[in-house]
């Protein structure tokens, strides 16, 4: 029997762990973690091991299909007919050629971050000339964290420094316990940190996996994170007087003087923001070379330091008031603030590799939970401020920024810009990062997703279903005509109310998409293209870990590729090859290559040459040699799996090396808000501008108001399982078995509340939101806020092509009202806490 | 290429500019011709290029050869202005 171990990269979620696959006589029989890969250090999760079941799923699509039923809908049988590749691609090409003169009618849903497809489709969209390219899959995730991180730290995402942190507060995230990037790496770091005594606090409506590991779980009412954070700031700044004065003076805009209209006081000649130098008692520009002691308190008619405004602002949120909003007892909040402030060790330093660095072993981490609200930006921003005021940003023990800086194989590092503030994020690929500073000037919209009306948002796809039925209202003169999409299941997971989503998909005359199996999104397709399993594929970009979401701290930087471990099923083609063929047939191949060369930093002699065609192995070989030298070609990666470099201190703890200030006061929000008011006024739209404020205010979500009115009595929220990370690969018997044995398909409800409603464990109940009513099984627990219903995972499939997952669990997104009133006007996040009734 | 086609409504434009003109001059001329939607998508409030704007002159990225001051050349040349979608996002 021929047995071999093949090194490649997992593709069961966006992370991309290094794996070794045992192959016997051409059949993959087991998957293990690669011990030499810094991403996962030999670990592999349940979902990763279950990838074999997706490879050999008998319901996989292996031949192009076309729809024969002209009717399209959520539950309409498309009447699939198998067709040849030529017919499938020629049909798509004919639809693209038909809109060539007005290319903005093309929408590409490009979120497929397990491999190369999203980078290639990004280049395809730009070469074709459409602005409608979506590089994100969720209606909440990433909407706030990336823009905040890029302007307040310099990287793509944040990550607690588990190597040195002593006091870690997680808000609405199960970081390093049940979720997040580099999962199989940080999981071990979190366990080590807890073992050495790091105190872990979890603030979350649900005491789930993270709560179970915490020293203290603090249930919080959904959508009240702003009040919690502002109150913590109040206790720190006003009651305890704990803040990093030196850091705030020299590394933030805390000393920038603010005038009566909320804008900076500026030098009349240079336009630069002014500060008051206490050393010589003179007002001078923020970057004046004589500046030595910028004041962050005091002030008078000439303006007040923004820090003074922040302190005054947060005083409106004493813990007693916040208790009414959040349900967190005032004494608990004061205890947290005191412990957090004292553990920050302000003024301390440590020496790492011979370099003296500030030592701030505390941090507040947050992710998807606080982002998913009507005022999502301001739910999150003051949480970040907690780290900034104690100087715990990008230093040992504090909150670190993923992918922000590197020295090999290229140099990249965040840079300052407008007003001396951090403006340009660090990014290994020269692609525009999602950022919210200084933002863009609003104009009347040309785009169907109204991007022009969201000048501080990173992406906008949540607006597409809302405008689809009412273009004229937004001054749009056209609708989307052609959609191309990855295998990502957007119908189930990228939007909300399924009736609105259905109308959106029905409004697009032609849709073609990739498919692993026929999921709910593919039910709307006119043409389906089979997508190979990650175990049959070549990818240069094998997940997000190396590029933007690698483990922080001093662990090695690395790059890995993906190679097939088994022969692709007959009839399958690589997505890169298909995208290249479409580009050639549409007549944009040379432009497409120019953009791919830019994306992958390909220079002569490695650049893709006009007029030629390349196989996926050929392109990967070129990029590998261009990045890592001639000796590190594709063959080298196929044999060795991963290349790794030791990180230096400047790459790991970038804070002291950053030549730019971080914000504590968002002056540009006022500017963009005023500009937007003018545009909205011209359009005659009704718009909420309350979020365009430089200091965060807590504003209630619709669900909060609904409970106050008594129309509903519970709020539904979503939570994650480590073995159901994203909807990719859900039709899997091993994953299904874990879900069934852990009651993952149930919704969870507070035990006391359930008793009052006469509901027992395992009872069938109705769960009713303003837009959807579903049947569910209840699981009772004490580990959930009494006003909350928890809906986990990515379930509720109904597509017949997913017989294992079909009819199990609840699709949380379908509960969510989807209209402008539920969209955050800063980030475009869709509100993810929804008022519900629950009854038998 | 890129999002700017949504504003310019044309894939190719032929322009005549005075001898010695730079990429910056070309962009100013385009901003005058296409107004706010072009100018505000290309330039920040302080007059810098937005980070999502990519410009090639005869195939070379202007970031590598001198930025907006790059001369267009006596024989003219092909200038490609590309507005890339912001990338990545959860």
XYZ file of C-alpha atoms in Angstrom, chain A residues 170-511:
342
model
C -13.132 40.196 26.886
C -16.277 42.039 25.779
C -18.575 40.211 23.386
C -15.878 37.868 22.145
C -14.742 34.346 22.989
C -11.179 35.204 22.015
C -8.716 32.309 22.237
C -11.327 30.024 23.782
C -13.938 29.438 21.108
C -13.199 31.869 18.299
C -10.945 34.268 16.405
C -8.037 34.146 14.030
C -4.982 31.995 14.765
C -7.353 29.963 16.913
C -5.188 26.870 17.307
C -2.239 29.065 18.315
C -3.838 31.514 20.725
C -5.826 28.722 22.351
C -2.614 27.395 23.868
C -1.370 30.914 24.691
C -4.617 31.607 26.561
C -4.311 28.376 28.547
C -0.681 29.239 29.428
C -1.630 32.796 30.405
C -4.393 31.579 32.703
C -2.077 28.961 34.199
C 0.512 31.621 35.078
C -2.185 33.691 36.777
C -3.589 36.107 34.217
C -7.023 37.179 35.411
C -9.688 36.751 32.756
C -12.912 38.765 32.861
C -15.696 38.043 30.376
C -18.401 40.655 29.826
C -21.014 38.988 27.657
C -24.760 38.327 27.654
C -23.899 34.622 27.448
C -21.606 32.764 29.819
C -20.534 30.301 27.156
C -17.153 28.773 26.410
C -15.310 31.980 27.331
C -17.427 32.557 30.425
C -16.695 29.029 31.604
C -12.943 29.728 31.570
C -13.188 33.185 33.123
C -12.304 34.225 36.653
C -15.408 36.359 36.470
C -18.311 36.286 34.020
C -20.336 39.503 33.990
C -23.659 39.267 32.164
C -24.487 42.483 30.302
C -27.638 43.596 28.547
C -27.025 43.487 24.757
C -26.297 46.795 23.044
C -25.086 48.610 26.155
C -21.302 48.243 25.738
C -20.938 51.990 25.161
C -22.321 52.777 28.586
C -20.126 50.104 30.190
C -16.970 51.473 28.561
C -17.758 55.137 29.224
C -18.428 54.343 32.845
C -15.141 52.438 33.145
C -13.423 55.485 31.649
C -15.196 57.738 34.147
C -14.004 55.695 37.119
C -10.452 55.543 35.773
C -10.112 59.174 34.722
C -12.300 61.000 37.233
C -12.681 58.837 40.349
C -9.280 57.123 40.465
C -7.195 59.489 38.357
C -5.474 56.551 36.643
C -4.186 57.253 33.139
C -0.875 57.238 31.305
C -0.173 60.947 31.207
C 3.113 60.698 29.347
C 1.632 58.479 26.655
C -1.441 60.658 26.241
C 0.663 63.814 25.944
C 3.126 62.572 23.375
C 1.423 59.709 21.540
C -2.222 60.800 21.214
C -4.269 63.855 20.307
C -5.150 64.347 23.996
C -3.359 67.760 24.063
C -4.924 69.070 20.820
C -6.911 72.178 21.680
C -10.579 72.042 20.786
C -12.658 75.154 20.183
C -16.264 75.959 20.892
C -17.638 74.161 17.807
C -15.864 70.946 18.685
C -13.165 71.371 16.031
C -9.442 71.669 16.634
C -8.021 75.131 17.164
C -5.636 75.432 14.234
C -2.641 77.515 13.344
C -3.947 80.201 10.946
C -0.973 79.799 8.623
C -0.262 76.075 8.514
C -3.700 74.792 9.494
C -2.049 72.446 11.994
C -3.815 71.642 15.274
C -2.450 73.647 18.204
C -1.423 72.519 21.663
C -0.458 74.356 24.842
C 3.120 73.765 25.929
C 3.216 73.979 29.730
C 7.004 74.194 29.628
C 7.136 77.667 28.112
C 3.428 78.495 28.466
C 3.013 79.029 24.738
C 0.510 77.710 22.203
C 2.199 76.037 19.250
C 1.551 73.474 16.477
C 1.431 69.839 17.567
C 4.677 69.051 15.768
C 6.622 72.132 16.818
C 10.212 70.991 17.477
C 10.310 73.005 20.733
C 7.253 71.249 22.162
C 8.223 69.483 25.377
C 5.280 69.366 27.778
C 1.953 69.440 25.920
C -0.847 70.062 28.405
C -3.766 67.646 28.491
C -5.687 69.453 31.252
C -6.755 73.011 31.822
C -7.388 75.395 28.936
C -9.394 78.529 28.467
C -10.802 80.760 25.763
C -8.131 79.609 23.327
C -9.464 76.082 23.477
C -9.393 73.086 25.785
C -7.318 69.924 25.376
C -9.405 67.104 23.965
C -8.519 64.976 27.009
C -10.278 67.502 29.203
C -13.394 67.161 27.036
C -13.183 63.378 27.266
C -12.963 63.466 31.061
C -15.897 65.849 31.267
C -17.895 63.752 28.813
C -17.462 60.413 30.564
C -18.502 61.989 33.876
C -22.037 61.740 32.493
C -21.790 57.979 32.984
C -21.364 57.234 36.688
C -21.649 53.496 37.480
C -25.020 53.974 39.160
C -26.500 55.347 35.933
C -24.784 52.675 33.907
C -26.194 49.940 36.111
C -29.683 50.924 34.956
C -28.596 50.628 31.317
C -26.311 47.599 31.391
C -27.601 45.741 34.501
C -23.958 45.499 35.666
C -23.907 46.425 39.375
C -22.124 49.707 40.082
C -19.862 48.009 42.617
C -18.806 45.402 40.061
C -17.964 48.060 37.520
C -15.872 49.990 40.046
C -14.094 46.769 41.013
C -13.220 46.084 37.357
C -12.004 49.635 36.713
C -9.859 49.620 39.848
C -8.305 46.230 39.096
C -7.743 47.176 35.460
C -6.142 50.517 36.331
C -3.885 49.104 39.023
C -2.808 46.142 36.896
C -1.772 48.534 34.104
C 1.480 49.282 35.991
C 1.583 52.753 34.454
C 5.138 54.023 34.291
C 6.696 50.556 34.250
C 9.057 49.324 31.589
C 10.478 45.978 30.599
C 13.435 44.906 28.495
C 12.922 42.508 25.603
C 15.852 41.497 23.392
C 17.831 44.375 24.825
C 15.181 46.984 24.065
C 13.457 48.882 26.890
C 9.727 49.104 26.286
C 6.669 50.346 28.214
C 5.073 47.490 30.162
C 1.259 47.604 30.416
C -0.011 44.093 31.205
C -3.733 44.826 30.805
C -6.156 45.024 27.933
C -9.779 45.102 26.877
C -10.520 43.009 23.823
C -13.737 43.033 21.826
C -14.870 41.710 18.482
C -18.092 40.755 16.787
C -20.503 41.229 19.691
C -20.233 44.992 20.230
C -20.020 45.658 16.482
C -23.432 44.271 15.672
C -25.624 47.141 16.754
C -27.487 50.108 15.334
C -24.804 52.316 16.885
C -22.097 49.683 16.497
C -19.174 52.039 16.001
C -19.774 53.791 19.278
C -20.397 50.495 21.080
C -16.803 49.573 20.237
C -14.738 52.733 20.119
C -14.803 53.557 23.866
C -13.719 49.970 24.565
C -10.586 50.680 22.531
C -10.177 53.950 24.425
C -9.827 52.010 27.670
C -6.579 50.576 26.329
C -5.404 53.922 24.975
C -5.861 55.930 28.181
C -3.613 53.536 30.107
C -1.083 53.351 27.274
C -1.639 49.621 26.720
C -1.532 49.752 22.926
C 1.113 47.861 20.949
C 3.378 47.387 23.980
C 4.204 44.264 26.026
C 1.187 42.999 27.935
C -1.330 45.248 26.218
C -3.476 44.999 23.117
C -1.516 44.270 19.942
C -2.360 44.839 16.312
C -2.259 41.963 13.843
C -0.337 42.198 10.591
C 0.674 45.815 11.297
C 4.372 45.559 10.573
C 6.995 43.290 9.113
C 10.510 43.197 7.735
C 10.486 40.063 5.587
C 9.943 39.401 2.767
C 9.058 43.118 2.475
C 9.157 46.085 4.818
C 5.801 47.412 5.966
C 4.907 49.652 8.903
C 2.031 52.042 9.765
C 2.588 55.749 9.085
C 1.255 59.087 10.211
C -0.526 61.586 8.004
C -3.244 64.194 8.411
C -2.823 66.333 11.546
C 0.022 64.145 12.748
C -2.373 61.273 13.365
C -1.936 57.614 12.446
C -3.361 57.404 8.939
C -1.746 54.690 6.858
C -2.124 51.179 8.167
C 0.503 48.504 7.770
C -0.319 45.871 5.169
C 1.871 43.249 3.536
C -0.141 43.459 0.327
C -0.331 46.910 -1.296
C -4.122 46.926 -1.261
C -6.218 49.697 0.293
C -7.002 48.766 3.853
C -10.397 49.548 5.371
C -9.920 52.720 7.364
C -11.989 55.497 8.874
C -9.474 58.317 9.107
C -9.735 60.904 7.723
C -12.606 59.337 5.790
C -13.943 60.290 2.401
C -15.940 63.316 1.348
C -19.599 62.299 0.866
C -21.203 62.806 -2.532
C -24.529 61.837 -4.065
C -24.397 58.069 -4.568
C -23.531 56.362 -7.796
C -23.121 53.000 -6.124
C -26.027 50.687 -5.337
C -24.582 50.138 -1.858
C -24.621 53.888 -1.073
C -20.919 53.864 -0.172
C -20.801 57.606 -0.775
C -23.169 58.170 2.158
C -20.992 56.190 4.572
C -17.700 58.113 4.427
C -16.184 56.312 7.417
C -17.245 52.737 6.677
C -14.941 49.951 5.463
C -17.532 48.151 3.327
C -21.176 48.474 2.506
C -22.824 45.271 1.249
C -25.526 45.408 3.940
C -27.112 48.278 2.009
C -27.629 46.293 -1.195
C -30.854 44.501 -0.171
C -32.204 47.778 1.208
C -31.688 49.812 -1.966
C -32.596 46.985 -4.350
C -36.301 47.585 -4.054
C -36.150 51.364 -4.150
C -33.378 52.721 -6.372
C -35.122 55.993 -7.173
C -35.382 56.954 -3.530
C -31.584 57.069 -3.360
C -31.091 58.781 -6.714
C -29.828 55.622 -8.399
C -30.588 55.204 -12.073
C -29.744 51.544 -12.491
C -29.776 48.215 -10.693
C -27.329 45.342 -10.571
C -27.643 43.097 -13.635
C -25.043 40.394 -13.118
C -23.728 38.781 -9.958
C -20.735 36.478 -9.570
C -20.105 34.864 -6.229
C -17.809 32.518 -4.357
C -19.094 29.385 -2.550
C -19.784 31.553 0.509
C -23.390 31.221 1.594
C -24.427 34.877 1.651
C -28.162 34.263 1.594
C -27.844 32.484 4.928
C -25.145 34.584 6.552
C -24.425 37.953 4.956
C -27.677 39.812 5.487
C -30.802 39.628 7.634
C -34.546 39.277 6.976
C -34.868 36.555 4.339
C -37.824 38.199 2.619
C -35.655 41.250 1.917
C -32.730 39.047 0.884
C -34.957 37.054 -1.468
C -36.196 40.236 -3.173
C -32.596 41.395 -3.586
C -31.464 38.180 -5.251
C -34.593 38.100 -7.401
C -33.834 41.642 -8.573
C -30.563 40.567 -10.244
C -31.347 39.110 -13.684
C -28.319 36.824 -13.911
C -26.382 35.124 -11.117
